[in-house]
Amino acid sequence: MGPRPRSPFRRATPWLVPSLLAVSVAAALTVVPGTEADDGRSAPTAAALAEPGEVRGKDGTAGSPGRPVPRPDARDVVLAVHGGAGSALDPATTPPERAQAYRDGLANALRAGKKALDDGGTSLDAVAAAVRVLEDDPLFNAGKGAVFNADAEHELDASIMRGADLAAGAVAGVRSLRNPIDGARLVMEKSKHVLLSGEGADDFGARHGLATVTQDYYWTQARWDALLRAKEAERGGTSAARAPEALADARSTGTVGAVAVDRRRDLAAATSTGGLTNKLPGRVGDSPVIGAGTYAKNGTVAASATGAGEVFIRGAATATIANLMEFKGLGVAPAAYEVVVERLPRLGGQGGVIALAPNGDFDAPHSSPGMLHGYLTRDGRLVTKIYPQESPANS
Ligand code: ASP
């Protein structure tokens, strides 16, 4: 049984689902090597798509007659991480070592978060621990490995939020904190503010003993090359054919995030990024903006976003998911799908979210062709997904 043909439109075209069902069923039964464990829901997912589903919404959005309601990607999830949305990795051309490195990075983050939970920590401890590991991994666009701005410098954004009391903290445009997520948590716990930016944020972190680094710490060859390609594309490139490829590459940014629920059913979410390659100095994306890149509210959702930050800010992406759940009664999967796949593309931006409900229902919809993510279930199963073929269609 071969893998499902790759289509960048899989998750953005629910009306195609019935006609693609036969293909989906075939592919859903394929276990892609490299995952630590099959999540065990491939077949149920395909079966769920065959059901008419419950009907919701007056405006033709997720769940309207004739379209299946998006179902959770997984259930009984306690922790999930993402490593950014962008162009899709292709199993045929991705070197196995690189694929393994992505899976290891996601799995290491999940393990760090699991340890925090196992040690009796809160969901906030778990998301902070998971994001810190991803910030330290040079493969991802956060902390070490952050992208370059247009001045060939690094400016990093991060935020964290606790669902129990809506406490939140964020840093934007930091240039010397080794782990911006620690800065975000510090703002939340040790200041009366929510968002500190630039030098003030760096100084606040340093004064409270956070590890600081010089700019060269964040450097990686891959991000440097991406900046050069972006500059070349900006100048018109060497040929028209190469420019779109270079731009697409620059947008595959590898922002990281985590969501968790703990034993008390308290939710938490965190996000960290270097932003977009070749961004204007001073530009702040959605990642440190509460309600855009990160949101957690008990009883609804913990969500972390990745993608075209400006659109996620304008669409109040993660807060809207929570609001759709709270005020419209949507489940986590239809709410996340409606925002990410239906609403935000209309504003002109692609990306994805990881979204976790207090009961463990989890979904990771994305309108971009790919999104690296993984999750850990209550019974300890750890799943990583780096290829679009590993995610069920329309969930
Ligand atoms: N959302 C991030 C930003 O706009 C980038 C990304 O997630 O790829 O800064």
Short mmCIF file of C-alpha atoms and ligand atoms in Angstrom, two decimals:
data_model
loop_
_atom_site.label_atom_id
_atom_site.label_comp_id
_atom_site.label_asym_id
_atom_site.label_seq_id
_atom_site.Cartn_x
_atom_site.Cartn_y
_atom_site.Cartn_z
CA MET A 1 0.00 0.00 0.00
CA GLY A 2 1.73 3.20 -1.10
CA PRO A 3 1.67 6.62 0.50
CA ARG A 4 -1.08 9.05 -0.36
CA PRO A 5 -0.20 11.39 -3.22
CA ARG A 6 1.04 14.71 -1.87
CA SER A 7 -1.26 17.63 -2.39
CA PRO A 8 -0.72 21.03 -0.79
CA PHE A 9 -4.50 21.49 -0.80
CA ARG A 10 -5.34 18.41 1.29
CA ARG A 11 -6.31 20.24 4.42
CA ALA A 12 -7.71 23.32 2.72
CA THR A 13 -10.31 21.68 0.50
CA PRO A 14 -12.87 19.83 2.61
CA TRP A 15 -15.25 19.62 -0.35
CA LEU A 16 -12.74 17.32 -2.04
CA VAL A 17 -12.75 14.93 0.85
CA PRO A 18 -15.58 12.60 -0.23
CA SER A 19 -13.99 12.04 -3.63
CA LEU A 20 -10.59 11.48 -2.07
CA LEU A 21 -11.91 9.12 0.55
CA ALA A 22 -10.72 5.95 -1.11
CA VAL A 23 -7.20 7.34 -1.39
CA SER A 24 -7.33 8.56 2.21
CA VAL A 25 -8.32 5.17 3.53
CA ALA A 26 -5.46 3.53 1.70
CA ALA A 27 -2.92 6.05 2.94
CA ALA A 28 -4.26 6.23 6.47
CA LEU A 29 -3.33 2.61 6.98
CA THR A 30 0.29 3.30 6.09
CA VAL A 31 2.61 3.70 9.07
CA VAL A 32 5.39 6.04 8.10
CA PRO A 33 8.75 4.90 9.43
CA GLY A 34 10.35 7.20 11.95
CA THR A 35 7.40 7.89 14.20
CA GLU A 36 8.06 6.52 17.64
CA ALA A 37 4.59 5.09 17.62
CA ASP A 38 1.67 5.04 15.29
CA ASP A 39 -1.04 7.14 16.87
CA GLY A 40 -3.51 4.37 16.27
CA ARG A 41 -6.17 6.59 14.85
CA SER A 42 -5.40 6.53 11.14
CA ALA A 43 -8.20 4.14 10.27
CA PRO A 44 -10.74 5.75 12.64
CA THR A 45 -9.93 9.10 11.05
CA ALA A 46 -10.70 7.87 7.59
CA ALA A 47 -13.85 6.26 8.89
CA ALA A 48 -14.84 9.48 10.63
CA LEU A 49 -14.57 11.31 7.35
CA ALA A 50 -17.09 8.97 5.82
CA GLU A 51 -19.69 10.05 8.33
CA PRO A 52 -21.92 12.99 7.48
CA GLY A 53 -20.92 14.60 10.75
CA GLU A 54 -22.82 17.02 12.86
CA VAL A 55 -23.97 20.21 11.21
CA ARG A 56 -22.96 23.55 12.64
CA GLY A 57 -22.60 27.12 11.43
CA LYS A 58 -24.86 29.31 9.36
CA ASP A 59 -22.15 30.77 7.21
CA GLY A 60 -20.93 27.84 5.20
CA THR A 61 -17.99 27.26 7.50
CA ALA A 62 -16.79 23.98 8.97
CA GLY A 63 -19.63 21.58 9.48
CA SER A 64 -22.15 23.00 7.07
CA PRO A 65 -24.43 20.51 5.29
CA GLY A 66 -22.55 18.21 2.94
CA ARG A 67 -19.21 18.77 4.63
CA PRO A 68 -17.90 16.59 7.43
CA VAL A 69 -17.14 18.30 10.72
CA PRO A 70 -13.39 18.25 11.30
CA ARG A 71 -12.48 15.60 13.87
CA PRO A 72 -9.63 15.83 16.37
CA ASP A 73 -6.30 14.65 15.04
CA ALA A 74 -5.80 12.70 18.28
CA ARG A 75 -7.46 12.15 21.63
CA ASP A 76 -6.16 11.90 25.19
CA VAL A 77 -3.29 14.23 24.38
CA VAL A 78 -1.57 15.90 27.32
CA LEU A 79 1.21 17.75 25.50
CA ALA A 80 1.84 18.78 21.90
CA VAL A 81 4.56 20.73 20.13
CA HIS A 82 5.07 22.24 16.71
CA GLY A 83 8.20 23.11 14.79
CA GLY A 84 6.71 25.56 12.32
CA ALA A 85 4.51 25.67 9.26
CA GLY A 86 5.69 26.22 5.72
CA SER A 87 6.46 24.28 2.60
CA ALA A 88 5.98 20.54 2.97
CA LEU A 89 8.82 18.11 3.46
CA ASP A 90 8.79 15.47 0.75
CA PRO A 91 9.68 11.94 1.94
CA ALA A 92 11.14 11.22 -1.47
CA THR A 93 13.70 14.01 -1.33
CA THR A 94 14.28 14.64 2.39
CA PRO A 95 17.53 12.99 3.48
CA PRO A 96 16.75 10.39 6.17
CA GLU A 97 19.20 12.00 8.62
CA ARG A 98 17.39 15.30 8.29
CA ALA A 99 13.99 13.71 8.75
CA GLN A 100 15.31 11.92 11.82
CA ALA A 101 16.75 15.16 13.18
CA TYR A 102 13.34 16.82 12.95
CA ARG A 103 11.67 13.88 14.66
CA ASP A 104 14.35 13.81 17.36
CA GLY A 105 13.94 17.52 17.95
CA LEU A 106 10.18 17.24 18.38
CA ALA A 107 10.50 14.07 20.48
CA ASN A 108 13.14 15.60 22.75
CA ALA A 109 10.85 18.54 23.39
CA LEU A 110 7.95 16.22 24.17
CA ARG A 111 10.14 14.23 26.55
CA ALA A 112 11.24 17.38 28.35
CA GLY A 113 7.62 18.44 28.75
CA LYS A 114 6.66 14.95 29.88
CA LYS A 115 9.36 15.00 32.52
CA ALA A 116 8.01 18.28 33.85
CA LEU A 117 4.53 16.78 34.09
CA ASP A 118 5.80 13.50 35.57
CA ASP A 119 7.71 15.47 38.20
CA GLY A 120 4.45 17.03 39.30
CA GLY A 121 4.88 20.23 37.31
CA THR A 122 2.04 22.23 35.83
CA SER A 123 1.07 22.55 32.19
CA LEU A 124 2.93 25.87 32.27
CA ASP A 125 6.12 24.08 33.36
CA ALA A 126 5.61 21.53 30.58
CA VAL A 127 5.20 24.01 27.73
CA ALA A 128 8.13 26.09 28.98
CA ALA A 129 10.36 23.02 29.16
CA ALA A 130 9.33 21.80 25.71
CA VAL A 131 9.85 25.17 24.05
CA ARG A 132 13.23 25.62 25.74
CA VAL A 133 14.45 22.38 24.16
CA LEU A 134 13.28 23.51 20.73
CA GLU A 135 14.95 26.91 21.23
CA ASP A 136 18.23 25.11 21.94
CA ASP A 137 17.91 22.98 18.80
CA PRO A 138 19.55 24.75 15.84
CA LEU A 139 17.15 23.13 13.39
CA PHE A 140 14.29 25.33 14.54
CA ASN A 141 13.72 29.03 14.13
CA ALA A 142 13.79 29.98 17.78
CA GLY A 143 16.70 30.66 20.10
CA LYS A 144 19.76 29.07 18.46
CA GLY A 145 18.93 28.73 14.78
CA ALA A 146 16.72 31.83 14.64
CA VAL A 147 16.41 33.49 11.24
CA PHE A 148 18.13 36.75 10.27
CA ASN A 149 16.36 40.04 9.80
CA ALA A 150 17.09 42.39 6.88
CA ASP A 151 20.10 43.82 8.76
CA ALA A 152 21.53 40.31 9.18
CA GLU A 153 20.74 40.37 12.88
CA HIS A 154 18.51 38.31 15.15
CA GLU A 155 15.47 39.64 16.99
CA LEU A 156 13.43 37.04 18.84
CA ASP A 157 9.84 36.92 20.06
CA ALA A 158 8.19 34.59 22.58
CA SER A 159 5.11 34.32 24.76
CA ILE A 160 3.51 32.05 27.32
CA MET A 161 0.03 31.87 28.82
CA ARG A 162 -1.68 30.05 31.66
CA GLY A 163 -5.28 29.06 31.11
CA ALA A 164 -6.34 28.96 34.76
CA ASP A 165 -6.18 32.72 35.35
CA LEU A 166 -5.28 34.10 31.90
CA ALA A 167 -1.88 35.17 33.20
CA ALA A 168 0.46 35.84 30.30
CA GLY A 169 3.94 37.11 29.54
CA ALA A 170 5.83 37.92 26.36
CA VAL A 171 9.03 39.39 24.98
CA ALA A 172 9.48 40.92 21.55
CA GLY A 173 12.61 41.81 19.61
CA VAL A 174 15.04 40.44 22.19
CA ARG A 175 18.63 40.19 21.04
CA SER A 176 20.54 38.55 23.85
CA LEU A 177 18.36 36.18 25.86
CA ARG A 178 19.48 32.64 25.24
CA ASN A 179 15.95 31.35 25.86
CA PRO A 180 13.32 33.96 25.06
CA ILE A 181 10.60 31.70 26.50
CA ASP A 182 12.20 32.11 29.93
CA GLY A 183 12.04 35.87 29.40
CA ALA A 184 8.34 35.59 28.58
CA ARG A 185 7.66 33.58 31.72
CA LEU A 186 9.67 36.03 33.79
CA VAL A 187 7.58 38.93 32.48
CA MET A 188 4.48 36.99 33.45
CA GLU A 189 5.67 36.06 36.93
CA LYS A 190 7.91 38.93 37.98
CA SER A 191 6.45 42.04 36.40
CA LYS A 192 3.07 43.70 36.32
CA HIS A 193 3.22 43.78 32.51
CA VAL A 194 2.38 41.34 29.75
CA LEU A 195 4.78 42.33 26.96
CA LEU A 196 8.28 43.80 27.15
CA SER A 197 10.23 44.62 24.02
CA GLY A 198 13.80 45.21 22.87
CA GLU A 199 16.48 46.36 25.25
CA GLY A 200 14.04 46.62 28.14
CA ALA A 201 13.15 42.96 27.77
CA ASP A 202 16.78 41.87 27.44
CA ASP A 203 17.77 43.92 30.49
CA PHE A 204 14.85 42.64 32.55
CA GLY A 205 15.85 39.07 31.79
CA ALA A 206 19.53 39.65 32.52
CA ARG A 207 18.74 41.43 35.79
CA HIS A 208 16.78 38.39 36.91
CA GLY A 209 19.62 36.03 36.09
CA LEU A 210 18.55 34.59 32.74
CA ALA A 211 21.36 33.30 30.53
CA THR A 212 22.46 35.83 27.94
CA VAL A 213 24.40 35.34 24.71
CA THR A 214 25.95 37.42 21.97
CA GLN A 215 24.31 37.51 18.56
CA ASP A 216 26.70 34.97 17.07
CA TYR A 217 25.19 32.31 19.38
CA TYR A 218 22.02 32.28 17.25
CA TRP A 219 23.94 31.89 13.97
CA THR A 220 23.53 28.85 11.72
CA GLN A 221 24.71 28.34 8.17
CA ALA A 222 21.23 27.33 7.00
CA ARG A 223 19.64 30.57 8.22
CA TRP A 224 22.49 32.60 6.74
CA ASP A 225 21.98 30.91 3.39
CA ALA A 226 18.24 31.55 3.63
CA LEU A 227 18.91 35.25 4.15
CA LEU A 228 21.20 35.36 1.13
CA ARG A 229 18.54 33.62 -0.96
CA ALA A 230 15.90 36.05 0.25
CA LYS A 231 18.14 39.01 -0.61
CA GLU A 232 18.80 37.56 -4.03
CA ALA A 233 15.09 37.01 -4.62
CA GLU A 234 14.44 40.57 -3.46
CA ARG A 235 16.87 41.87 -6.03
CA GLY A 236 15.05 39.94 -8.76
CA GLY A 237 17.07 36.77 -8.47
CA THR A 238 19.26 35.13 -11.03
CA SER A 239 16.24 33.80 -12.87
CA ALA A 240 12.50 34.28 -12.51
CA ALA A 241 12.05 30.56 -11.93
CA ARG A 242 14.23 30.53 -8.83
CA ALA A 243 12.67 33.44 -7.05
CA PRO A 244 9.43 31.79 -5.87
CA GLU A 245 11.38 28.83 -4.60
CA ALA A 246 13.68 31.10 -2.64
CA LEU A 247 10.75 32.98 -1.13
CA ALA A 248 8.96 29.79 -0.21
CA ASP A 249 12.12 28.55 1.43
CA ALA A 250 12.49 31.76 3.40
CA ARG A 251 8.98 31.32 4.72
CA SER A 252 9.61 27.79 6.02
CA THR A 253 10.64 29.30 9.24
CA GLY A 254 10.44 26.66 11.96
CA THR A 255 8.79 28.70 14.69
CA VAL A 256 8.16 26.51 17.74
CA GLY A 257 5.31 26.14 20.20
CA ALA A 258 3.77 23.88 22.79
CA VAL A 259 0.39 23.30 24.41
CA ALA A 260 -0.38 21.18 27.46
CA VAL A 261 -3.02 20.16 29.93
CA ASP A 262 -2.14 18.91 33.40
CA ARG A 263 -3.88 16.74 35.99
CA ARG A 264 -5.88 19.68 37.27
CA ARG A 265 -7.10 20.23 33.69
CA ASP A 266 -5.25 23.53 33.60
CA LEU A 267 -4.19 24.53 30.11
CA ALA A 268 -1.05 26.37 29.01
CA ALA A 269 0.46 27.46 25.71
CA ALA A 270 3.81 28.88 24.60
CA THR A 271 5.37 30.04 21.34
CA SER A 272 8.87 31.19 20.36
CA THR A 273 10.35 32.40 17.09
CA GLY A 274 13.02 34.35 15.28
CA GLY A 275 10.24 35.68 13.05
CA LEU A 276 10.51 35.85 9.29
CA THR A 277 13.73 35.77 7.30
CA ASN A 278 14.66 39.24 6.02
CA LYS A 279 11.99 40.93 8.14
CA LEU A 280 12.38 44.65 8.76
CA PRO A 281 14.34 45.40 11.93
CA GLY A 282 11.82 46.07 14.67
CA ARG A 283 9.10 43.95 13.09
CA VAL A 284 7.09 41.99 15.65
CA GLY A 285 5.07 38.99 14.53
CA ASP A 286 2.17 37.15 16.10
CA SER A 287 4.22 34.87 18.34
CA PRO A 288 4.52 37.29 21.30
CA VAL A 289 1.01 38.66 20.80
CA ILE A 290 -1.45 37.08 23.23
CA GLY A 291 -4.57 36.06 21.34
CA ALA A 292 -2.72 35.93 18.03
CA GLY A 293 0.21 33.50 18.29
CA THR A 294 -0.55 32.12 21.74
CA TYR A 295 -3.67 31.68 23.84
CA ALA A 296 -4.78 29.47 26.70
CA LYS A 297 -8.07 29.66 28.53
CA ASN A 298 -9.28 26.89 30.79
CA GLY A 299 -12.46 25.27 29.58
CA THR A 300 -11.71 26.10 25.94
CA VAL A 301 -8.29 25.68 24.36
CA ALA A 302 -4.53 26.01 24.55
CA ALA A 303 -3.25 27.07 21.14
CA SER A 304 0.07 28.00 19.58
CA ALA A 305 0.28 29.33 16.03
CA THR A 306 2.82 29.46 13.26
CA GLY A 307 2.66 31.11 9.87
CA ALA A 308 2.13 34.53 8.36
CA GLY A 309 2.29 36.53 11.57
CA GLU A 310 0.67 39.70 10.30
CA VAL A 311 -2.45 37.78 9.29
CA PHE A 312 -2.55 35.85 12.56
CA ILE A 313 -2.49 39.17 14.40
CA ARG A 314 -5.21 40.72 12.23
CA GLY A 315 -7.36 37.61 12.59
CA ALA A 316 -6.75 37.35 16.37
CA ALA A 317 -6.13 33.72 15.49
CA THR A 318 -5.77 31.78 18.73
CA ALA A 319 -8.23 33.89 20.74
CA THR A 320 -10.79 33.39 17.99
CA ILE A 321 -10.44 29.63 18.32
CA ALA A 322 -11.18 29.96 22.05
CA ASN A 323 -14.09 32.28 21.36
CA LEU A 324 -15.63 29.96 18.77
CA MET A 325 -15.48 27.19 21.34
CA GLU A 326 -16.83 29.30 24.20
CA PHE A 327 -19.49 31.32 22.43
CA LYS A 328 -20.44 29.17 19.46
CA GLY A 329 -20.04 25.81 21.13
CA LEU A 330 -17.65 24.41 18.54
CA GLY A 331 -15.31 21.54 19.35
CA VAL A 332 -11.58 22.18 19.21
CA ALA A 333 -11.13 20.68 15.73
CA PRO A 334 -13.93 22.61 13.95
CA ALA A 335 -12.94 25.83 15.74
CA ALA A 336 -9.25 25.55 14.84
CA TYR A 337 -10.09 24.50 11.29
CA GLU A 338 -12.48 27.39 10.80
CA VAL A 339 -9.86 29.94 11.85
CA VAL A 340 -6.80 28.48 10.20
CA VAL A 341 -8.16 26.95 7.03
CA GLU A 342 -11.25 29.04 6.37
CA ARG A 343 -10.78 32.53 7.80
CA LEU A 344 -7.07 33.36 7.77
CA PRO A 345 -6.43 32.44 4.12
CA ARG A 346 -9.16 34.95 3.23
CA LEU A 347 -6.99 37.57 4.92
CA GLY A 348 -4.10 36.46 2.75
CA GLY A 349 -2.04 34.31 5.08
CA GLN A 350 -1.16 30.69 5.53
CA GLY A 351 0.01 28.77 8.56
CA GLY A 352 -1.17 26.37 11.22
CA VAL A 353 -1.93 25.87 14.90
CA ILE A 354 -1.69 23.18 17.48
CA ALA A 355 -4.84 23.28 19.57
CA LEU A 356 -5.61 21.23 22.68
CA ALA A 357 -8.89 21.05 24.60
CA PRO A 358 -9.01 20.24 28.33
CA ASN A 359 -10.43 16.76 27.58
CA GLY A 360 -7.33 15.90 25.51
CA ASP A 361 -8.86 16.40 22.07
CA PHE A 362 -6.08 17.69 19.86
CA ASP A 363 -5.92 19.05 16.35
CA ALA A 364 -3.21 20.55 14.18
CA PRO A 365 -4.86 22.07 11.12
CA HIS A 366 -2.74 24.02 8.67
CA SER A 367 -3.39 25.82 5.44
CA SER A 368 0.31 25.83 4.58
CA PRO A 369 1.44 22.68 2.79
CA GLY A 370 3.32 21.38 5.81
CA MET A 371 3.64 21.72 9.57
CA LEU A 372 6.02 19.83 11.82
CA HIS A 373 4.35 18.70 14.99
CA GLY A 374 4.08 15.96 17.55
CA TYR A 375 2.14 14.99 20.62
CA LEU A 376 2.17 12.85 23.72
CA THR A 377 -0.89 10.99 24.93
CA ARG A 378 -1.96 10.35 28.50
CA ASP A 379 -0.77 6.73 28.26
CA GLY A 380 2.70 7.81 27.14
CA ARG A 381 2.53 7.34 23.36
CA LEU A 382 4.76 9.81 21.58
CA VAL A 383 3.97 10.67 17.97
CA THR A 384 5.85 12.93 15.56
CA LYS A 385 4.55 14.09 12.19
CA ILE A 386 6.81 15.77 9.71
CA TYR A 387 5.25 14.86 6.35
CA PRO A 388 1.79 15.97 5.17
CA GLN A 389 1.04 12.33 4.37
CA GLU A 390 1.16 11.55 8.09
CA SER A 391 -1.72 13.88 8.97
CA PRO A 392 -5.31 12.94 8.30
CA ALA A 393 -7.10 15.06 5.72
CA ASN A 394 -9.61 17.57 6.96
CA SER A 395 -9.17 17.44 10.67
N1 ASP B 1 4.46 33.43 12.92
C1 ASP B 1 5.86 33.76 12.87
C2 ASP B 1 6.02 35.23 12.66
O1 ASP B 1 5.28 35.77 11.86
C3 ASP B 1 6.61 33.04 11.81
C4 ASP B 1 6.25 31.59 11.63
O2 ASP B 1 5.56 31.03 12.43
O3 ASP B 1 6.68 30.99 10.66
O4 ASP B 1 6.90 35.81 13.23
#
